[in-house]
Amino acid sequence: MTQWLAMRRWLMVGLCWLLTATSGLADLLRGTGDLGIVIERTSGQIQVVDTTAQRSIHTVPGLGDLSHAAAVFSRDGRFAFVFGRDGGLNQVDLLRGVLVKRIVQAGNSIGGAISQDGRLVAVANYEPGGVRVFDSQTLEPIADIPAVSASGQTSRVVGIVDAPGQQFCFSLFDASEIWCADLHQPNQPTVRKFRAGDHPYDGLITPDGRFYLAGLFGEDGLSLLDLWQPQQGVQTILNHYGRGEEKLPVYKMPHLRGWAAAGELLFLPAIGRHELLVVHRRDWREVGRIAVHGQPVFVMARPDGRQVWVNFALPHNDTIQVVDVPSLTVIRTLQPGKGIMHMEFTPKGEHVWLSVRDEQRVDIYDTEQMQQVATLPAQYPSGIFFTARAHRMGF
Amino acid sequence: MTQWLAMRRWLMVGLCWLLTATSGLADLLRGTGDLGIVIERTSGQIQVVDTTAQRSIHTVPGLGDLSHAAAVFSRDGRFAFVFGRDGGLNQVDLLRGVLVKRIVQAGNSIGGAISQDGRLVAVANYEPGGVRVFDSQTLEPIADIPAVSASGQTSRVVGIVDAPGQQFCFSLFDASEIWCADLHQPNQPTVRKFRAGDHPYDGLITPDGRFYLAGLFGEDGLSLLDLWQPQQGVQTILNHYGRGEEKLPVYKMPHLRGWAAAGELLFLPAIGRHELLVVHRRDWREVGRIAVHGQPVFVMARPDGRQVWVNFALPHNDTIQVVDVPSLTVIRTLQPGKGIMHMEFTPKGEHVWLSVRDEQRVDIYDTEQMQQVATLPAQYPSGIFFTARAHRMGF
């Protein structure tokens, strides 16, 4: 009977454990369309957040150096690929809240992209330069694209984006070229190369995947490649865009990805000036300027294109301004707190999430009333990325 | 010892069962961003499909009359809300593959929408008319908006869409009005009413959520409401759009939702003619026509706007044509099979899924080569809807 009692106790313990494990799994069973991540840079970790409940559901540590970290998502929305400055490529399971795999694929990298079909993740590297391509499920290496220009020069690579036709487009900083690699045959990329302006330092693709634009460090203007007409090569547009004749001090080089496209208008952070430039996509000409509170960093359009939200470089990085697109005027100045690093809109634009780094918070604002509706604690938050990016080109 | 052996056997059976159940649950643990549904009209069921694996993962029966069924998705992408012609509102869990709840909320309904914040599902009714609003989690009734016009007339409601500002916009067929209901206070909708053209029969909203357009049954032209300037009221545009002076026979009234917006151009099915109309969004004027194979039904743009795919009414419903947007010409004519009912692009546009109803198949085409890459069996498939719609306005 002693044996029987011991057995029964063991059985009960086992059952309880299994039931707990099972119900734990049931808790994990959920959609991924309303998930996202918040980068906590100094601690090398991310929070997984739920934009419906407006709460954090996991903290995932061990992601390495997350300075200037960026992220893309698997096409099912379950996995985040987080690119660290240390060359780390981190695959995080948002449902279980675990770091599935981490590889250090280069010495220094500056962002990545996921292919149109979701099967490939590409990372743009500073050191040793070039682009490396991995299988998005296993992170096994698939292809290596050394960035060696016609003159034999090895180059740092920046501004990588996915483009239609299973392509990745990116800029060679040192070689002043723009390349588009076709990965239909994943281990045998076909690369088209274009002469660009002087030292492209960042790139973006328009939301329809048609135009690749690179900002230039070495001269004023921007390099534009029309992927519908690549045979035309790279044109220079907005040749007054840059530091300009006055060579103002630039406190923070604005992110090109911080451009906003609202309908046919693009809103660009002027470099070194307290202004936004308004550019019409028809002819890439400036059609207006909007005076703002400081040097703009991110200039982001609400998904319906009716508002543009702007944050600023030091000493104005405690402020957000909201531009009304129909009237091209600033309609609200907010001061959420010190160190506004990034903004991310919910997919249908009802809310925007702000990283308030120096106050250890992520604030959630209603975009209609432009008022705070919730706040979450976070350790020095920087980038915020939601899974809806999985379904958009160039994100 | 007999007791001990019996106990051990029972323990093993229990453990096996629990492990099986647990691993079953682990199989269900997956992202929802690459899921979708295929309506199997005649059997009142849907298939849940995985667009990464290109396979069916569940069949869910019991959804009632699925003639002209439409669907929207919860903001987390886990649940589909399927609107049946019988007034049924079905909530389907895509992960578990089960019908969670079904209510018959009216005698006859014609589609629905989900609110900007994802909390409310609205259904447009023919019988008894009006709009009914439900909690998207529980399907509990939240609000009832009877469609009674100024003259006291009760109206059938069509063309319901979600719009920014937590609104639903829809058309009153009998009363010839367009209404927009603001659901910020869910149980106390605030309704703005606009005089429209004669008998609006369907409506759509542009992808940015700015313009609501209604097709007119009683006259030529379309009713246009600019939600950024609602005080301007409804304008009539394209006043030659309709059956026109020749009053051609119309085999199937085209779906307005079948319009394509590619950049600044809209592609409309001409009514009763073998043509597409090309309209510029700047001034809503026709800028061209494209001759096609039959009377167009759905005219859908690939997500990057570079191609438009068209299907046709009888007797040409075995054919698909692909229009190249830069050149505005038909570049491919495909004959996948009889009864092409619907098309749905993957979010980044690399594939399109086609319902080939009379041949009991769903075909998957690569949009670049315009060739079939896979096929799935399906019972008289009609509508195909992917979860990425959860993140888009008007879908």
PDB file of N, CA, C and O in Angstrom, chain B residues 148-194:
ATOM      1  N   VAL B 148     -33.468  54.544 -41.447  1.00  0.00           N
ATOM      2  CA  VAL B 148     -34.729  55.232 -41.755  1.00  0.00           C
ATOM      3  C   VAL B 148     -34.376  56.630 -42.224  1.00  0.00           C
ATOM      4  O   VAL B 148     -33.748  57.402 -41.499  1.00  0.00           O
ATOM      5  N   SER B 149     -34.755  56.950 -43.439  1.00  0.00           N
ATOM      6  CA  SER B 149     -34.369  58.231 -44.023  1.00  0.00           C
ATOM      7  C   SER B 149     -35.252  59.353 -43.482  1.00  0.00           C
ATOM      8  O   SER B 149     -36.217  59.111 -42.752  1.00  0.00           O
ATOM      9  N   ALA B 150     -34.911  60.588 -43.865  1.00  0.00           N
ATOM     10  CA  ALA B 150     -35.656  61.765 -43.425  1.00  0.00           C
ATOM     11  C   ALA B 150     -37.142  61.635 -43.753  1.00  0.00           C
ATOM     12  O   ALA B 150     -38.003  62.086 -42.997  1.00  0.00           O
ATOM     13  N   SER B 151     -37.433  60.976 -44.859  1.00  0.00           N
ATOM     14  CA  SER B 151     -38.837  60.826 -45.257  1.00  0.00           C
ATOM     15  C   SER B 151     -39.519  59.649 -44.560  1.00  0.00           C
ATOM     16  O   SER B 151     -40.657  59.313 -44.874  1.00  0.00           O
ATOM     17  N   GLY B 152     -38.812  59.004 -43.628  1.00  0.00           N
ATOM     18  CA  GLY B 152     -39.417  57.902 -42.883  1.00  0.00           C
ATOM     19  C   GLY B 152     -39.310  56.550 -43.553  1.00  0.00           C
ATOM     20  O   GLY B 152     -39.830  55.555 -43.052  1.00  0.00           O
ATOM     21  N   GLN B 153     -38.607  56.509 -44.673  1.00  0.00           N
ATOM     22  CA  GLN B 153     -38.488  55.265 -45.420  1.00  0.00           C
ATOM     23  C   GLN B 153     -37.423  54.342 -44.819  1.00  0.00           C
ATOM     24  O   GLN B 153     -36.311  54.787 -44.513  1.00  0.00           O
ATOM     25  N   THR B 154     -37.743  53.079 -44.665  1.00  0.00           N
ATOM     26  CA  THR B 154     -36.763  52.085 -44.231  1.00  0.00           C
ATOM     27  C   THR B 154     -35.986  51.613 -45.453  1.00  0.00           C
ATOM     28  O   THR B 154     -36.564  51.439 -46.519  1.00  0.00           O
ATOM     29  N   SER B 155     -34.681  51.426 -45.274  1.00  0.00           N
ATOM     30  CA  SER B 155     -33.856  51.139 -46.437  1.00  0.00           C
ATOM     31  C   SER B 155     -32.980  49.918 -46.234  1.00  0.00           C
ATOM     32  O   SER B 155     -32.511  49.652 -45.132  1.00  0.00           O
ATOM     33  N   ARG B 156     -32.743  49.228 -47.333  1.00  0.00           N
ATOM     34  CA  ARG B 156     -31.693  48.214 -47.366  1.00  0.00           C
ATOM     35  C   ARG B 156     -30.349  48.922 -47.320  1.00  0.00           C
ATOM     36  O   ARG B 156     -30.217  50.037 -47.846  1.00  0.00           O
ATOM     37  N   VAL B 157     -29.359  48.291 -46.688  1.00  0.00           N
ATOM     38  CA  VAL B 157     -28.043  48.913 -46.553  1.00  0.00           C
ATOM     39  C   VAL B 157     -27.011  48.079 -47.296  1.00  0.00           C
ATOM     40  O   VAL B 157     -26.990  46.849 -47.184  1.00  0.00           O
ATOM     41  N   VAL B 158     -26.153  48.749 -48.038  1.00  0.00           N
ATOM     42  CA  VAL B 158     -25.116  48.092 -48.842  1.00  0.00           C
ATOM     43  C   VAL B 158     -23.791  48.837 -48.671  1.00  0.00           C
ATOM     44  O   VAL B 158     -23.743  49.928 -48.095  1.00  0.00           O
ATOM     45  N   GLY B 159     -22.737  48.230 -49.148  1.00  0.00           N
ATOM     46  CA  GLY B 159     -21.448  48.929 -49.283  1.00  0.00           C
ATOM     47  C   GLY B 159     -20.874  49.425 -47.967  1.00  0.00           C
ATOM     48  O   GLY B 159     -20.352  50.535 -47.886  1.00  0.00           O
ATOM     49  N   ILE B 160     -20.910  48.594 -46.924  1.00  0.00           N
ATOM     50  CA  ILE B 160     -20.390  49.057 -45.631  1.00  0.00           C
ATOM     51  C   ILE B 160     -18.866  48.871 -45.573  1.00  0.00           C
ATOM     52  O   ILE B 160     -18.337  47.850 -45.997  1.00  0.00           O
ATOM     53  N   VAL B 161     -18.188  49.895 -45.063  1.00  0.00           N
ATOM     54  CA  VAL B 161     -16.728  49.861 -44.894  1.00  0.00           C
ATOM     55  C   VAL B 161     -16.369  50.496 -43.555  1.00  0.00           C
ATOM     56  O   VAL B 161     -17.130  51.284 -43.010  1.00  0.00           O
ATOM     57  N   ASP B 162     -15.182  50.146 -43.051  1.00  0.00           N
ATOM     58  CA  ASP B 162     -14.646  50.865 -41.906  1.00  0.00           C
ATOM     59  C   ASP B 162     -13.895  52.085 -42.431  1.00  0.00           C
ATOM     60  O   ASP B 162     -13.373  52.076 -43.546  1.00  0.00           O
ATOM     61  N   ALA B 163     -13.851  53.125 -41.611  1.00  0.00           N
ATOM     62  CA  ALA B 163     -13.157  54.348 -42.004  1.00  0.00           C
ATOM     63  C   ALA B 163     -12.421  54.890 -40.783  1.00  0.00           C
ATOM     64  O   ALA B 163     -12.770  54.569 -39.642  1.00  0.00           O
ATOM     65  N   PRO B 164     -11.371  55.694 -41.018  1.00  0.00           N
ATOM     66  CA  PRO B 164     -10.654  56.276 -39.881  1.00  0.00           C
ATOM     67  C   PRO B 164     -11.606  57.057 -38.968  1.00  0.00           C
ATOM     68  O   PRO B 164     -12.655  57.517 -39.418  1.00  0.00           O
ATOM     69  N   GLY B 165     -11.208  57.218 -37.717  1.00  0.00           N
ATOM     70  CA  GLY B 165     -12.069  57.907 -36.757  1.00  0.00           C
ATOM     71  C   GLY B 165     -13.158  56.990 -36.231  1.00  0.00           C
ATOM     72  O   GLY B 165     -14.254  57.442 -35.896  1.00  0.00           O
ATOM     73  N   GLN B 166     -12.830  55.678 -36.171  1.00  0.00           N
ATOM     74  CA  GLN B 166     -13.761  54.688 -35.601  1.00  0.00           C
ATOM     75  C   GLN B 166     -15.155  54.791 -36.239  1.00  0.00           C
ATOM     76  O   GLN B 166     -16.187  54.738 -35.571  1.00  0.00           O
ATOM     77  N   GLN B 167     -15.155  54.959 -37.576  1.00  0.00           N
ATOM     78  CA  GLN B 167     -16.414  55.102 -38.298  1.00  0.00           C
ATOM     79  C   GLN B 167     -16.734  53.874 -39.143  1.00  0.00           C
ATOM     80  O   GLN B 167     -15.836  53.138 -39.556  1.00  0.00           O
ATOM     81  N   PHE B 168     -18.014  53.713 -39.412  1.00  0.00           N
ATOM     82  CA  PHE B 168     -18.476  52.842 -40.490  1.00  0.00           C
ATOM     83  C   PHE B 168     -19.240  53.720 -41.482  1.00  0.00           C
ATOM     84  O   PHE B 168     -20.082  54.518 -41.066  1.00  0.00           O
ATOM     85  N   CYS B 169     -18.931  53.590 -42.761  1.00  0.00           N
ATOM     86  CA  CYS B 169     -19.692  54.302 -43.784  1.00  0.00           C
ATOM     87  C   CYS B 169     -20.426  53.279 -44.633  1.00  0.00           C
ATOM     88  O   CYS B 169     -19.907  52.188 -44.884  1.00  0.00           O
ATOM     89  N   PHE B 170     -21.623  53.641 -45.064  1.00  0.00           N
ATOM     90  CA  PHE B 170     -22.441  52.702 -45.833  1.00  0.00           C
ATOM     91  C   PHE B 170     -23.477  53.461 -46.640  1.00  0.00           C
ATOM     92  O   PHE B 170     -23.686  54.662 -46.439  1.00  0.00           O
ATOM     93  N   SER B 171     -24.136  52.735 -47.559  1.00  0.00           N
ATOM     94  CA  SER B 171     -25.103  53.360 -48.458  1.00  0.00           C
ATOM     95  C   SER B 171     -26.496  52.798 -48.217  1.00  0.00           C
ATOM     96  O   SER B 171     -26.663  51.595 -48.004  1.00  0.00           O
ATOM     97  N   LEU B 172     -27.495  53.690 -48.285  1.00  0.00           N
ATOM     98  CA  LEU B 172     -28.893  53.289 -48.151  1.00  0.00           C
ATOM     99  C   LEU B 172     -29.471  53.172 -49.559  1.00  0.00           C
ATOM    100  O   LEU B 172     -29.700  54.186 -50.233  1.00  0.00           O
ATOM    101  N   PHE B 173     -29.681  51.938 -49.983  1.00  0.00           N
ATOM    102  CA  PHE B 173     -30.106  51.694 -51.367  1.00  0.00           C
ATOM    103  C   PHE B 173     -31.446  52.376 -51.664  1.00  0.00           C
ATOM    104  O   PHE B 173     -31.565  53.139 -52.628  1.00  0.00           O
ATOM    105  N   ASP B 174     -32.431  52.134 -50.823  1.00  0.00           N
ATOM    106  CA  ASP B 174     -33.778  52.645 -51.118  1.00  0.00           C
ATOM    107  C   ASP B 174     -33.890  54.145 -50.895  1.00  0.00           C
ATOM    108  O   ASP B 174     -34.601  54.835 -51.615  1.00  0.00           O
ATOM    109  N   ALA B 175     -33.163  54.629 -49.887  1.00  0.00           N
ATOM    110  CA  ALA B 175     -33.293  56.047 -49.526  1.00  0.00           C
ATOM    111  C   ALA B 175     -32.311  56.926 -50.288  1.00  0.00           C
ATOM    112  O   ALA B 175     -32.362  58.152 -50.173  1.00  0.00           O
ATOM    113  N   SER B 176     -31.374  56.327 -51.050  1.00  0.00           N
ATOM    114  CA  SER B 176     -30.381  57.091 -51.818  1.00  0.00           C
ATOM    115  C   SER B 176     -29.600  58.059 -50.925  1.00  0.00           C
ATOM    116  O   SER B 176     -29.517  59.262 -51.182  1.00  0.00           O
ATOM    117  N   GLU B 177     -29.066  57.512 -49.840  1.00  0.00           N
ATOM    118  CA  GLU B 177     -28.236  58.307 -48.938  1.00  0.00           C
ATOM    119  C   GLU B 177     -26.951  57.552 -48.620  1.00  0.00           C
ATOM    120  O   GLU B 177     -26.892  56.330 -48.734  1.00  0.00           O
ATOM    121  N   ILE B 178     -25.919  58.303 -48.206  1.00  0.00           N
ATOM    122  CA  ILE B 178     -24.705  57.710 -47.652  1.00  0.00           C
ATOM    123  C   ILE B 178     -24.622  58.173 -46.202  1.00  0.00           C
ATOM    124  O   ILE B 178     -24.780  59.366 -45.921  1.00  0.00           O
ATOM    125  N   TRP B 179     -24.386  57.231 -45.299  1.00  0.00           N
ATOM    126  CA  TRP B 179     -24.274  57.562 -43.887  1.00  0.00           C
ATOM    127  C   TRP B 179     -22.896  57.169 -43.372  1.00  0.00           C
ATOM    128  O   TRP B 179     -22.333  56.147 -43.794  1.00  0.00           O
ATOM    129  N   CYS B 180     -22.373  57.981 -42.442  1.00  0.00           N
ATOM    130  CA  CYS B 180     -21.178  57.591 -41.709  1.00  0.00           C
ATOM    131  C   CYS B 180     -21.490  57.636 -40.216  1.00  0.00           C
ATOM    132  O   CYS B 180     -21.898  58.674 -39.693  1.00  0.00           O
ATOM    133  N   ALA B 181     -21.305  56.507 -39.567  1.00  0.00           N
ATOM    134  CA  ALA B 181     -21.619  56.396 -38.135  1.00  0.00           C
ATOM    135  C   ALA B 181     -20.304  56.369 -37.345  1.00  0.00           C
ATOM    136  O   ALA B 181     -19.428  55.560 -37.634  1.00  0.00           O
ATOM    137  N   ASP B 182     -20.203  57.262 -36.394  1.00  0.00           N
ATOM    138  CA  ASP B 182     -19.032  57.353 -35.517  1.00  0.00           C
ATOM    139  C   ASP B 182     -19.327  56.537 -34.268  1.00  0.00           C
ATOM    140  O   ASP B 182     -20.288  56.800 -33.550  1.00  0.00           O
ATOM    141  N   LEU B 183     -18.505  55.527 -34.015  1.00  0.00           N
ATOM    142  CA  LEU B 183     -18.753  54.595 -32.908  1.00  0.00           C
ATOM    143  C   LEU B 183     -17.784  54.791 -31.746  1.00  0.00           C
ATOM    144  O   LEU B 183     -17.478  53.826 -31.034  1.00  0.00           O
ATOM    145  N   HIS B 184     -17.289  56.000 -31.561  1.00  0.00           N
ATOM    146  CA  HIS B 184     -16.421  56.226 -30.405  1.00  0.00           C
ATOM    147  C   HIS B 184     -17.137  55.843 -29.120  1.00  0.00           C
ATOM    148  O   HIS B 184     -16.529  55.290 -28.209  1.00  0.00           O
ATOM    149  N   GLN B 185     -18.415  56.169 -29.046  1.00  0.00           N
ATOM    150  CA  GLN B 185     -19.245  55.650 -27.951  1.00  0.00           C
ATOM    151  C   GLN B 185     -20.065  54.520 -28.563  1.00  0.00           C
ATOM    152  O   GLN B 185     -21.094  54.761 -29.206  1.00  0.00           O
ATOM    153  N   PRO B 186     -19.593  53.293 -28.359  1.00  0.00           N
ATOM    154  CA  PRO B 186     -20.121  52.186 -29.165  1.00  0.00           C
ATOM    155  C   PRO B 186     -21.639  52.021 -29.111  1.00  0.00           C
ATOM    156  O   PRO B 186     -22.263  51.685 -30.109  1.00  0.00           O
ATOM    157  N   ASN B 187     -22.235  52.243 -27.950  1.00  0.00           N
ATOM    158  CA  ASN B 187     -23.678  52.034 -27.885  1.00  0.00           C
ATOM    159  C   ASN B 187     -24.484  53.298 -28.181  1.00  0.00           C
ATOM    160  O   ASN B 187     -25.706  53.287 -28.111  1.00  0.00           O
ATOM    161  N   GLN B 188     -23.780  54.381 -28.533  1.00  0.00           N
ATOM    162  CA  GLN B 188     -24.478  55.611 -28.918  1.00  0.00           C
ATOM    163  C   GLN B 188     -23.862  56.171 -30.201  1.00  0.00           C
ATOM    164  O   GLN B 188     -23.161  57.183 -30.171  1.00  0.00           O
ATOM    165  N   PRO B 189     -24.079  55.504 -31.323  1.00  0.00           N
ATOM    166  CA  PRO B 189     -23.465  55.976 -32.572  1.00  0.00           C
ATOM    167  C   PRO B 189     -23.950  57.385 -32.932  1.00  0.00           C
ATOM    168  O   PRO B 189     -25.109  57.736 -32.689  1.00  0.00           O
ATOM    169  N   THR B 190     -23.027  58.185 -33.462  1.00  0.00           N
ATOM    170  CA  THR B 190     -23.367  59.493 -33.998  1.00  0.00           C
ATOM    171  C   THR B 190     -23.350  59.359 -35.515  1.00  0.00           C
ATOM    172  O   THR B 190     -22.327  58.960 -36.067  1.00  0.00           O
ATOM    173  N   VAL B 191     -24.448  59.666 -36.163  1.00  0.00           N
ATOM    174  CA  VAL B 191     -24.559  59.400 -37.597  1.00  0.00           C
ATOM    175  C   VAL B 191     -24.612  60.709 -38.384  1.00  0.00           C
ATOM    176  O   VAL B 191     -25.395  61.602 -38.057  1.00  0.00           O
ATOM    177  N   ARG B 192     -23.736  60.829 -39.400  1.00  0.00           N
ATOM    178  CA  ARG B 192     -23.821  61.939 -40.354  1.00  0.00           C
ATOM    179  C   ARG B 192     -24.419  61.399 -41.643  1.00  0.00           C
ATOM    180  O   ARG B 192     -24.016  60.331 -42.104  1.00  0.00           O
ATOM    181  N   LYS B 193     -25.368  62.143 -42.194  1.00  0.00           N
ATOM    182  CA  LYS B 193     -26.131  61.636 -43.347  1.00  0.00           C
ATOM    183  C   LYS B 193     -25.937  62.550 -44.554  1.00  0.00           C
ATOM    184  O   LYS B 193     -25.917  63.774 -44.410  1.00  0.00           O
ATOM    185  N   PHE B 194     -25.792  61.944 -45.719  1.00  0.00           N
ATOM    186  CA  PHE B 194     -25.528  62.704 -46.950  1.00  0.00           C
ATOM    187  C   PHE B 194     -26.462  62.214 -48.053  1.00  0.00           C
ATOM    188  O   PHE B 194     -26.656  61.003 -48.207  1.00  0.00           O
TER     189      PHE B 194
END
